Short mmCIF file of C-alpha atoms in Angstrom, two decimals:
data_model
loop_
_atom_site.label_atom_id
_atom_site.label_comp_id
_atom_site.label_asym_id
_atom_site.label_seq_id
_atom_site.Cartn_x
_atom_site.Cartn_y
_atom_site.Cartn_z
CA UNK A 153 -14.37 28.50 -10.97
CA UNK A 154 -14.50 24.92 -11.96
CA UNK A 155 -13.27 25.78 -15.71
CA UNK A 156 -10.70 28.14 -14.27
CA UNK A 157 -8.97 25.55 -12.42
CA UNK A 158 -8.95 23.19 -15.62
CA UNK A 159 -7.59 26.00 -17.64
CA UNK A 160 -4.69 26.47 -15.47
CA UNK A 161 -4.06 22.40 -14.94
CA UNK A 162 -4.19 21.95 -19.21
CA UNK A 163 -2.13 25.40 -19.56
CA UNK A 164 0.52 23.26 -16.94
CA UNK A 165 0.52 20.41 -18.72
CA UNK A 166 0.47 21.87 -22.55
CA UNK A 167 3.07 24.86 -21.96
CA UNK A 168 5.46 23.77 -19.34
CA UNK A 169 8.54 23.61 -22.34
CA UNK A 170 7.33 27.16 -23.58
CA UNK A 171 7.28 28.52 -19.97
CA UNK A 172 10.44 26.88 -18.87
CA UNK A 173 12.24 28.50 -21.74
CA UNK A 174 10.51 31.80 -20.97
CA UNK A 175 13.03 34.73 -20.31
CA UNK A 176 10.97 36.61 -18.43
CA UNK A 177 12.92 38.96 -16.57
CA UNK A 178 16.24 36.99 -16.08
CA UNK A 179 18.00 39.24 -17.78
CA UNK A 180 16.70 42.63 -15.63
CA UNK A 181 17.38 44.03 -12.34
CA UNK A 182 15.14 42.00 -9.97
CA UNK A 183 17.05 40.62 -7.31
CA UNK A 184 16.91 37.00 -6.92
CA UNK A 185 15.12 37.02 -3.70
CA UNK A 186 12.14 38.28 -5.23
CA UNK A 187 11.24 35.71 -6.63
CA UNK A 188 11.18 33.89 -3.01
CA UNK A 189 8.94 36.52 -2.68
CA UNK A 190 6.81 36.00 -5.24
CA UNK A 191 6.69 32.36 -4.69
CA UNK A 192 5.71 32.70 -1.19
CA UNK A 193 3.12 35.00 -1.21
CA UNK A 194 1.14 33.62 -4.08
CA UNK A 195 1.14 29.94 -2.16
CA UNK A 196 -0.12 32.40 0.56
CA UNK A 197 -2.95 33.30 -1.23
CA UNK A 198 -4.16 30.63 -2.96
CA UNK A 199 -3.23 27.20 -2.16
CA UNK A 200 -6.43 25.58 -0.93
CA UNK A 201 -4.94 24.23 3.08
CA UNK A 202 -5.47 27.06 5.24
CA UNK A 203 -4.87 24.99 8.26
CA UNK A 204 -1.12 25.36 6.84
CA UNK A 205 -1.25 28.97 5.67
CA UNK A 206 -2.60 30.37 8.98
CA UNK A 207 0.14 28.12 11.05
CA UNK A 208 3.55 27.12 10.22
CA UNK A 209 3.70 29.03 6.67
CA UNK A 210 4.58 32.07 7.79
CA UNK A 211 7.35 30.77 10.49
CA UNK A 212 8.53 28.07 6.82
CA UNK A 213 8.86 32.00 5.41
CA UNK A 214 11.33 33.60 8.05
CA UNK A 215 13.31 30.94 8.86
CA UNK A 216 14.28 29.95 5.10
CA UNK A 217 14.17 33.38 3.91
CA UNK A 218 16.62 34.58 6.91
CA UNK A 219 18.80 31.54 6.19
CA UNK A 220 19.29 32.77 2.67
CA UNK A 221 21.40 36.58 3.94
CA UNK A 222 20.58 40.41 1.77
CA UNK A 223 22.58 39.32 -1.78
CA UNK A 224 22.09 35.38 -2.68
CA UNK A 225 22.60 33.61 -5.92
CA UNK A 226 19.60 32.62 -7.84
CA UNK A 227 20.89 28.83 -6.95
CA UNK A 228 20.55 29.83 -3.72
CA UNK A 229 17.32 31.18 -4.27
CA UNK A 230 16.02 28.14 -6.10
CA UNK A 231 17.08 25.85 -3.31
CA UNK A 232 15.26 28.64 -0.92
CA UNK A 233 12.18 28.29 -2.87
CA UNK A 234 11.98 24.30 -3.53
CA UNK A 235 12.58 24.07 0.75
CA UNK A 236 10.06 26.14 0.91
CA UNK A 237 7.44 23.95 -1.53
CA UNK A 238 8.11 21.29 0.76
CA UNK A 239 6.73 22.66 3.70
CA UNK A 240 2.95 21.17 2.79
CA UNK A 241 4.27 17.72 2.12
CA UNK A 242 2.17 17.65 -0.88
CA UNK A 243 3.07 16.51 -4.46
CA UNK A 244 2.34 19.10 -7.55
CA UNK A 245 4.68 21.56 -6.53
CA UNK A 246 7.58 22.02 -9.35
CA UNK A 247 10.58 24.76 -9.74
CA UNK A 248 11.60 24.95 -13.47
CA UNK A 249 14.70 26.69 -14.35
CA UNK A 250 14.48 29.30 -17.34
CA UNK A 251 16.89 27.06 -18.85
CA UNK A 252 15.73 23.24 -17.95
CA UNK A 253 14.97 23.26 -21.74
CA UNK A 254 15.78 24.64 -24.91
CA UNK A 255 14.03 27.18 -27.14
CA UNK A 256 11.30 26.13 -29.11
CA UNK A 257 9.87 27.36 -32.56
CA UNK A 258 7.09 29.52 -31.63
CA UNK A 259 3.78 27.67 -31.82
CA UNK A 260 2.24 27.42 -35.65
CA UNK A 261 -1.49 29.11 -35.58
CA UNK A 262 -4.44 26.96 -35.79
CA UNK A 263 -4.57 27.33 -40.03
CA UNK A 264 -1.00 26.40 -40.54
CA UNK A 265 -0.61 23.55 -37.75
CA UNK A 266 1.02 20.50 -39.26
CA UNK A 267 2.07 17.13 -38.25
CA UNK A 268 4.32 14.30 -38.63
CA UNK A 269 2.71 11.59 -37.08
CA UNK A 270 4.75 10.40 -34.07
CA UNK A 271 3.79 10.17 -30.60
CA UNK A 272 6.68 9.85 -27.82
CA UNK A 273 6.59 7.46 -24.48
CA UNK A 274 9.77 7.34 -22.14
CA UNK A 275 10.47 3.73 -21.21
CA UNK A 276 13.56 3.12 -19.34
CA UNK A 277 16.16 6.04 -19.67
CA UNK A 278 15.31 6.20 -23.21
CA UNK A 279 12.59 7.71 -25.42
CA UNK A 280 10.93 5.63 -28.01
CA UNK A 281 8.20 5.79 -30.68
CA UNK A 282 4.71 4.59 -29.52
CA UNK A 283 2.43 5.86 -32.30
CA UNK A 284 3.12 6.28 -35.91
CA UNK A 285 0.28 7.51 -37.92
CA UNK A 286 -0.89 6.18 -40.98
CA UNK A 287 -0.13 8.31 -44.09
CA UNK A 288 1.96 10.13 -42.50
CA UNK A 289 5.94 11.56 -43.08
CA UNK A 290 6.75 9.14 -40.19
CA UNK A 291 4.84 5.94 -41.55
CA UNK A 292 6.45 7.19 -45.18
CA UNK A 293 10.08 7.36 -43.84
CA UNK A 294 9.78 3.51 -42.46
CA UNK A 295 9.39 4.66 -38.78
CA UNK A 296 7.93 1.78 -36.11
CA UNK A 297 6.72 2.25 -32.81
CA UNK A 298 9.65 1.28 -30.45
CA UNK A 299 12.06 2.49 -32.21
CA UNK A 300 14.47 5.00 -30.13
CA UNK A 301 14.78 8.56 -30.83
CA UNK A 302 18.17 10.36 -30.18
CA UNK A 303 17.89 13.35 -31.26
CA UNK A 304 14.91 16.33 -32.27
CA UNK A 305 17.04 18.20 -34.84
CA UNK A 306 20.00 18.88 -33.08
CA UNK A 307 19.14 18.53 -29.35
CA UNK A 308 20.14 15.00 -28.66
CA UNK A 309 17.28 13.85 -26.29
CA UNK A 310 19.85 12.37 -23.59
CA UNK A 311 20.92 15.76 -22.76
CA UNK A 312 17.15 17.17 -22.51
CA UNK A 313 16.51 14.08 -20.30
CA UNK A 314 19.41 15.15 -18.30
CA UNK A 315 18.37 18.98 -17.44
CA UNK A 316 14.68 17.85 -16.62
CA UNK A 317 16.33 15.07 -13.86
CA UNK A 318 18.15 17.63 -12.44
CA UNK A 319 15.22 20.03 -12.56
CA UNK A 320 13.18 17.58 -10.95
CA UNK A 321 15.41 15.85 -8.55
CA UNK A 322 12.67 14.20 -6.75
CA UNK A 323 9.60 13.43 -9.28
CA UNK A 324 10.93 11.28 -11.79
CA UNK A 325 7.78 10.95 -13.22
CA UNK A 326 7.38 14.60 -13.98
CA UNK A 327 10.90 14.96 -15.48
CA UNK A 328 9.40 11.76 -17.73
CA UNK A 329 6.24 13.77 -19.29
CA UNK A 330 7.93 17.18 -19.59
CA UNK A 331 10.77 14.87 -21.91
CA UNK A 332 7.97 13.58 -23.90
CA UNK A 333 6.38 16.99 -24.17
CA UNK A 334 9.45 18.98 -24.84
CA UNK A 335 10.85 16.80 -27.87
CA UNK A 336 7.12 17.22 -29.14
CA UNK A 337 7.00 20.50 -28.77
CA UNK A 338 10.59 21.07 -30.08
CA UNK A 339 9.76 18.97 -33.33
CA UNK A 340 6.19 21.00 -33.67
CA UNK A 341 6.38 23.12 -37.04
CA UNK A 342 3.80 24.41 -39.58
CA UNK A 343 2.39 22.24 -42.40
CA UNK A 344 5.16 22.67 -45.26
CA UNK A 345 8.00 22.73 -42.87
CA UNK A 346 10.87 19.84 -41.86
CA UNK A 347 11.40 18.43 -38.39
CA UNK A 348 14.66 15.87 -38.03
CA UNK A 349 15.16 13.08 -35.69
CA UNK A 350 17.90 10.85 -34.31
CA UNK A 351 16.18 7.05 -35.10
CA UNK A 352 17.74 3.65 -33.71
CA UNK A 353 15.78 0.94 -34.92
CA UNK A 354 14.36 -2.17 -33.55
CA UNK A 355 18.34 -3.55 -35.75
CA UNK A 356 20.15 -1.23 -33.45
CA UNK A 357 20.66 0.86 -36.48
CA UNK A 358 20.71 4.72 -36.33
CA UNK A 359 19.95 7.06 -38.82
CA UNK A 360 18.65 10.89 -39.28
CA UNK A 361 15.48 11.45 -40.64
CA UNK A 362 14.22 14.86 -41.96
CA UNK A 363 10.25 15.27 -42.06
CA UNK A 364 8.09 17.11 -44.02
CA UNK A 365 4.79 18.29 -41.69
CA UNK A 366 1.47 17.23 -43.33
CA UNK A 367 -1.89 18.51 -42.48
CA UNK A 368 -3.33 17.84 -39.51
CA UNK A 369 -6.06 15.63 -39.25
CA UNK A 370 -8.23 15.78 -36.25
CA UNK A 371 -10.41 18.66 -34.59
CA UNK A 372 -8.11 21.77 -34.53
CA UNK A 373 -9.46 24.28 -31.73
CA UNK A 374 -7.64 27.18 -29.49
CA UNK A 375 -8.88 26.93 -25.67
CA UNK A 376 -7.59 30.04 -23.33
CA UNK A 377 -3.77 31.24 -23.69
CA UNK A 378 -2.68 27.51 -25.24
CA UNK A 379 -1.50 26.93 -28.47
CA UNK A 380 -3.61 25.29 -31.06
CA UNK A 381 -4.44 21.40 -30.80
CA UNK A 382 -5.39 18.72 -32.58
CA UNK A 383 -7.93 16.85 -30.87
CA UNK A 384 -8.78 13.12 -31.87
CA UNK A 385 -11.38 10.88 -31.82
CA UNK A 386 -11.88 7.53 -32.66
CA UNK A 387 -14.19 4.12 -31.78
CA UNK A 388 -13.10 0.91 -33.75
CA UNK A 389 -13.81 -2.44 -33.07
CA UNK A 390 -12.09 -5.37 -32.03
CA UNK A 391 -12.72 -9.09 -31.20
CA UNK A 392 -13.22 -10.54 -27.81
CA UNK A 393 -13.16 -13.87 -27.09
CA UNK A 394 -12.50 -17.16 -28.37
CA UNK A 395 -13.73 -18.01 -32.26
CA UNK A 396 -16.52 -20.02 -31.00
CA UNK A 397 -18.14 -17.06 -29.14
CA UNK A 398 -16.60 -14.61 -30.50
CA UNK A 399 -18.13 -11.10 -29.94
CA UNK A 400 -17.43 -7.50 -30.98
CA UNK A 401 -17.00 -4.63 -28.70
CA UNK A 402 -15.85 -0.79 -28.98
CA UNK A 403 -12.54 0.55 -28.19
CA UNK A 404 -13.36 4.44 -27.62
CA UNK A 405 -10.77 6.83 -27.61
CA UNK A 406 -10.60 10.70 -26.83
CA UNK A 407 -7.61 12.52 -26.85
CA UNK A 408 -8.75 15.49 -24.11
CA UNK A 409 -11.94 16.80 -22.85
CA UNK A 410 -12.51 19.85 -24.65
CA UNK A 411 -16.37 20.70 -25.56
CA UNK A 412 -15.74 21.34 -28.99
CA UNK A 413 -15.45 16.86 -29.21
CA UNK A 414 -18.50 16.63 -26.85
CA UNK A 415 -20.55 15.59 -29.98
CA UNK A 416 -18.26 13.16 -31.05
CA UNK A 417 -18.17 11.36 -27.64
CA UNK A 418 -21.22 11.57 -27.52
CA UNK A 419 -22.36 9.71 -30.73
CA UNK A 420 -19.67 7.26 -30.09
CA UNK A 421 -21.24 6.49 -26.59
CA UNK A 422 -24.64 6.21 -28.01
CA UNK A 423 -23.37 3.80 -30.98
CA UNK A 424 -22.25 1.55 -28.04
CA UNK A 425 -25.53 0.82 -26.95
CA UNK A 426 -26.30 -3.04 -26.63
CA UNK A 427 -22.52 -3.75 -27.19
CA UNK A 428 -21.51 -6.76 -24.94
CA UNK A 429 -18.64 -4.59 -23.62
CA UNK A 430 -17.05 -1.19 -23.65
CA UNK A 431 -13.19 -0.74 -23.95
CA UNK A 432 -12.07 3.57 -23.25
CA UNK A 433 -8.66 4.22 -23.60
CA UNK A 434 -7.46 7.00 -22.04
CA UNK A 435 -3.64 6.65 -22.22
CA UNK A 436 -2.13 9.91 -23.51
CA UNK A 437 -5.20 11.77 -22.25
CA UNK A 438 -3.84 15.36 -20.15
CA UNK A 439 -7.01 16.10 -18.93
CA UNK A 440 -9.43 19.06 -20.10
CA UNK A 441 -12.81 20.73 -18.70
CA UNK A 442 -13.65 18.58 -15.64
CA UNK A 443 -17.63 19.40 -15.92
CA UNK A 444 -17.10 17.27 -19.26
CA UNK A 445 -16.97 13.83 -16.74
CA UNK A 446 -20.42 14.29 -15.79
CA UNK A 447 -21.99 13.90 -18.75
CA UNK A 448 -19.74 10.82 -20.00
CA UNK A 449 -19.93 8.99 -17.04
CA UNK A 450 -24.06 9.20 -17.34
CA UNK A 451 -23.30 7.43 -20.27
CA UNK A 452 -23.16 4.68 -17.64
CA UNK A 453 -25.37 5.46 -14.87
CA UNK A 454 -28.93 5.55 -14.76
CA UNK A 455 -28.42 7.58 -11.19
CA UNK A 456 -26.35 10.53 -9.81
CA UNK A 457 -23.25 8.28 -8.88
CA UNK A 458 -20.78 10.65 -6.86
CA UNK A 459 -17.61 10.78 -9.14
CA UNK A 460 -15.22 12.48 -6.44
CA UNK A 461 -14.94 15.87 -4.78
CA UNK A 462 -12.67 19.05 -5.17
CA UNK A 463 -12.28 21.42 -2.10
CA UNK A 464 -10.44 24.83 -3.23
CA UNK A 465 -9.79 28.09 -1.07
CA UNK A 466 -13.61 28.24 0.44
CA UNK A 467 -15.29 26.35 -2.59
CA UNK A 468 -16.58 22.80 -2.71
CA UNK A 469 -17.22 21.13 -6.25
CA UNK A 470 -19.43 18.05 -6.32
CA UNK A 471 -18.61 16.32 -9.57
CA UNK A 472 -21.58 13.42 -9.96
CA UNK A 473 -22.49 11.83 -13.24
CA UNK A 474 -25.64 13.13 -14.85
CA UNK A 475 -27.44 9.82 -16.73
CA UNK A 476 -27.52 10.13 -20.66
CA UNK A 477 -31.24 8.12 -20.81
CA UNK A 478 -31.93 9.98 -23.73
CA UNK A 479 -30.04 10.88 -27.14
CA UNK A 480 -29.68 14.32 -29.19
CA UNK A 481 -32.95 13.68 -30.73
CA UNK A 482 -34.82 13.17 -27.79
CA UNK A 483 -35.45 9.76 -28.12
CA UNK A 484 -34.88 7.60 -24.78
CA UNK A 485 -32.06 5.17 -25.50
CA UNK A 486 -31.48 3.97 -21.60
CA UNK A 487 -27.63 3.62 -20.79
CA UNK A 488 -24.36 1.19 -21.51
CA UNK A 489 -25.13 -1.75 -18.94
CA UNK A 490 -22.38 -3.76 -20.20
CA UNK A 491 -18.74 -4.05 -18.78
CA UNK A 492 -16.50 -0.94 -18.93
CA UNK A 493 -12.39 -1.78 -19.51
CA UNK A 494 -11.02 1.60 -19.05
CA UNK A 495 -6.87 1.81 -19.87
CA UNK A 496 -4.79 4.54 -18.53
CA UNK A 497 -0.97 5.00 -18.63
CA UNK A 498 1.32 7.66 -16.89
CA UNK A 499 0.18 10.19 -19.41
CA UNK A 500 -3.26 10.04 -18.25
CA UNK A 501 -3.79 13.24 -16.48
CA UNK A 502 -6.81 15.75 -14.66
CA UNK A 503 -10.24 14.74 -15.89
CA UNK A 504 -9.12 11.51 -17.18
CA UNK A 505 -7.91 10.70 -13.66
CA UNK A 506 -11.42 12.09 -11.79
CA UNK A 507 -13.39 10.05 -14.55
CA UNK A 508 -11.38 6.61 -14.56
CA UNK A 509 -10.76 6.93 -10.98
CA UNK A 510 -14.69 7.48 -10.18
CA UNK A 511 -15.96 4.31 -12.27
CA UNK A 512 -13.36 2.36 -10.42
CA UNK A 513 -14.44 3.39 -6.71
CA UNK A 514 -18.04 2.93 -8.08
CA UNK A 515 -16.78 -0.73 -8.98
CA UNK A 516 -18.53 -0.06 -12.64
CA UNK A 517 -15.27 -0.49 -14.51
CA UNK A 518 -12.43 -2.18 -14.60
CA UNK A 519 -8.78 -0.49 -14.91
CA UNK A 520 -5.73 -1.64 -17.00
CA UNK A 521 -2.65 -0.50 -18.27
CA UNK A 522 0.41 1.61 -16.20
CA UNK A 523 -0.37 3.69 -13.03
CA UNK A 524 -1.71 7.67 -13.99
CA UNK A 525 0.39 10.36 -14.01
CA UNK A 526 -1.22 11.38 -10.62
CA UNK A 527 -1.34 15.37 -11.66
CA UNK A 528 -5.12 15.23 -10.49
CA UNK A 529 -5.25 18.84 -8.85
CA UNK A 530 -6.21 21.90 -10.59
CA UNK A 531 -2.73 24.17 -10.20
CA UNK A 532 -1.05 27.64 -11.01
CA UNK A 533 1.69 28.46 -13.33
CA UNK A 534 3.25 31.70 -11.96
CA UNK A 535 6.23 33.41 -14.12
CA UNK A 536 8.77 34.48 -11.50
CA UNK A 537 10.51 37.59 -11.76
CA UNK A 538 13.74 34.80 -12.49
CA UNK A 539 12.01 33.75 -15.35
CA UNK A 540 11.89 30.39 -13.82
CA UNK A 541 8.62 28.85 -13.72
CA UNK A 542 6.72 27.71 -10.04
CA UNK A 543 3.92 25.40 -10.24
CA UNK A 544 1.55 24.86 -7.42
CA UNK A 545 -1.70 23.14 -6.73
CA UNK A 546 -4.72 25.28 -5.60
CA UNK A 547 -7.73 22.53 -5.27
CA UNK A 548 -7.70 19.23 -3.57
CA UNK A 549 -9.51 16.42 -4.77
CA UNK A 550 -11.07 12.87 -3.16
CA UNK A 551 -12.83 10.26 -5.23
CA UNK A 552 -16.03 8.90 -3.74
CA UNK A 553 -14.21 6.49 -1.25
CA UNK A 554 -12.29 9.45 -0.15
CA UNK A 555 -8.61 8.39 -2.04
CA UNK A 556 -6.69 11.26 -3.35
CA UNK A 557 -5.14 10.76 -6.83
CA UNK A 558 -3.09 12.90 -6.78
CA UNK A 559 0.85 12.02 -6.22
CA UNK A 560 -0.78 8.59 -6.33
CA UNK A 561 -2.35 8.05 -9.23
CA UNK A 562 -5.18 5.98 -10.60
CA UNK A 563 -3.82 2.16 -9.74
CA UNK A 564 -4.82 -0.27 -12.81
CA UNK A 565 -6.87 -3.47 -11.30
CA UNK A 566 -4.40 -5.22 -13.61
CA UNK A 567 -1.07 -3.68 -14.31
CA UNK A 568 0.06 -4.10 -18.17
CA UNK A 569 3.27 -2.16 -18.50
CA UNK A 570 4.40 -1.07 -21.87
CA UNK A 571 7.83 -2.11 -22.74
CA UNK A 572 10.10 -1.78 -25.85
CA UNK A 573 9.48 -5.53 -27.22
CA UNK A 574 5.81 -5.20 -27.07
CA UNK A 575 6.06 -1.80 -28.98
CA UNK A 576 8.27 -3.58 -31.61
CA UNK A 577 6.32 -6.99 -31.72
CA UNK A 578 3.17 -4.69 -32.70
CA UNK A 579 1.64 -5.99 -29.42
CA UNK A 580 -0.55 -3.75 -26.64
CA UNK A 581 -0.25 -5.46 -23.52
CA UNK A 582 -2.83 -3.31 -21.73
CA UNK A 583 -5.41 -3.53 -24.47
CA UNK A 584 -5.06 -7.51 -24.52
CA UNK A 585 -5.40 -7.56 -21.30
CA UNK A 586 -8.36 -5.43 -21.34
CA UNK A 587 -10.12 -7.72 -23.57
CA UNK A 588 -9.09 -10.75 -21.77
CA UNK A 589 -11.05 -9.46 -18.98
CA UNK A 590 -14.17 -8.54 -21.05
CA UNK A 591 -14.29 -12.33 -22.72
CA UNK A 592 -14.54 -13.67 -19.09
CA UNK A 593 -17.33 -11.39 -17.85
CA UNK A 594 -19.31 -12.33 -21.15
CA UNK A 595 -19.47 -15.89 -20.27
#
């Protein structure tokens, strides 16, 4: 049950561009109120408050669907539909038009997957570059984190920003990751083939760049009905402190929790051992397979430290870190006493949220960086018969204090916004401050 709901959540966050430009049936003889229909009656039978399913639901039903007459406009229908989402006064419920985005190339198989090397982040009304690769056809062409993009081949990005605001009227932050997803998406070819962007540089200069995708480097894997992914790894080190103390700690990073990197985190964890501090960055991090959290967080915790619970339709999941005292080979290696930075942003998502948010209500870690995205509950992607695309949650989730993520999101102990000038400066503002924080607990 547990991976089920994590499918669904990743299969939200990866395929939301693909769905939303799913035809479906728009094009056949369903009448627009069936998808009302459809939208109601699988809330009905999933969504995990049946206080509100066996009360006021079913009165929400007849008085919106009454108000709507025998032959309405799919507008109608849509405005029908998003009323009727409102009714639980819960965040996590989302419409998207057939047409909120554009077609996309259809997704390259896991042998042919290639890359450019960017990584989007909206700041502002715009969307700039926040990682470039090294080696890659973006670090080649002279491209620089901060810099603007306009345009992913011909889809100038302002108009894509434009559809997703009015597709998601009230959840900004929403329209903001499906932007970020959809120009990556839209610019995802096969190794061999050419991607262009729109580019204003940190000058103010613009300028169209065509890119050739390179191999991907990073753990390729398939999980459920999503496209390939790359999945990265990494643990470098960096100085904390001033000269005359001076110490070296880890900055760990993951890019989702999927088993097939459990070994990697693993041995990265273990390296960490007797390090005088720990720095995870999770920024960019949508989530995964919960049950992963357990394991990483015993990483930490020589005890079975309550890392939040999820209550579904009749289910209860106790998520609880399970102490890592001993390494593959058997040999007992006790745990990472040291201080734990942890840095999120508002693309950390799902697990990363449980996990980040259940060290912090344990007070064993520290958080920095921009508030999470707050898209902590497990949730369905249903296909109307519209072809639009209804997303709802199905689980409910508390940390260990009993705070709900999501709509809220995990709140950084010490906000460190990313802005344009850091970005073009070559500065991280969250990860300084992260190890500003570390050189003062080492004292």
């Amino acid at each position: 049950m547990h991976l089920h709901w994590t499918r669904r959540l990743v299969a939200a966050l990866a395929l939301l561009p693909a769905a939303a430009t799913a035809q479906g049936s728009a094009n056949g003889s369903p009448p627009p109120l069936a998808s009302f229909d459809t939208a109601w009656a699988s809330i009905s039978r999933i969504y995990y408050d049946t206080a509100l399913i066996h009360g006021r639901w079913q009165q929400a039903h007849d008085s919106i669907r009454s108000s709507l007459g025998a032959s309405p406009d799919i507008d109608r229908v849509r405005s029908a539909i998003r009323a009727l989402s409102a009714v639980p006064g819960q965040s996590h419920f989302a419409l998207i038009p057939r047409d909120a985005v554009p077609p996309t190339t259809a997704a390259p198989s896991s042998a042919s997957l290639g890359t450019v090397g960017l990584e989007f982040r909206p700041i502002g009304d715009t969307l700039v570059i926040w990682h470039v690769a090294a080696g890659s056809a973006a670090a080649a062409a002279g491209l620089k984190p901060g810099d603007i993009v306009t345009h992913v081949d011909t889809l100038p990005v302002a108009v894509l920003a434009e559809r997703l605001a009015r597709a998601f009227p009230e959840d900004a932050a929403m329209g903001q990751m499906l932007l970020t997803q959809a120009a990556t998406s839209i610019g995802r070819r096969a190794l061999g083939d050419t991607a262009e962007y729109g580019i204003v540089d940190a000058r103010g200069n613009a300028r169209r760049v065509k890119l050739v995708h390179g191999a991907a480097t990073g753990t390729i894997t398939r999980f459920g009905n999503l496209p390939p992914q790359v999945l990265h790894t990494s643990s470098e080190m960096v100085s904390v402190g001033p000269w005359w103390r001076r110490r070296q700690v880890p900055v760990i990073h993951w890019s989702a929790w999927f088993p097939v990197i459990s070994p990697k985190i693993d041995e990265m964890l273990f390296a960490a051992r007797g390090a005088p501090g720990v720095i995870i960055d999770l920024r960019g991090n949508p989530g995964g397979v919960v049950g992963m959290i357990s394991g990483v967080a015993g990483h930490f915790s020589d005890s079975a430290w309550s890392l939040g619970t999820m209550y579904g339709r009749g289910s209860t999941l106790y998520l609880r870190a399970n102490p890592r005292v001993v390494d593959m080979t058997g040999a007992r290696r006790g745990i990472i006493d040291a201080p734990i930075a942890i840095i999120v942003d508002g693309f950390t998502a799902s697990s990363s949220e449980f996990f980040a948010a259940g060290l912090q209500a344990l007070g064993r870690a520290r958080v920095f960086g921009e508030t999470s995205a707050g898209m902590a509950l497990p949730s369905l992607m249903l296909r109307l018969p519209s072809g639009d695309v209804l997303m709802h949650p199905i689980a409910n989730h508390e940390d260990a204090n009993g705070r709900r993520v999501e709509g809220v999101g995990v709140l950084p102990d010490t906000p460190a916004p990313l802005t344009r000038r850091a970005l073009l400066q070559g500065r991280d503002p969250a990860l300084e401050a992260a190890r500003r924080w570390l050189a003062r607990e080492m004292r």
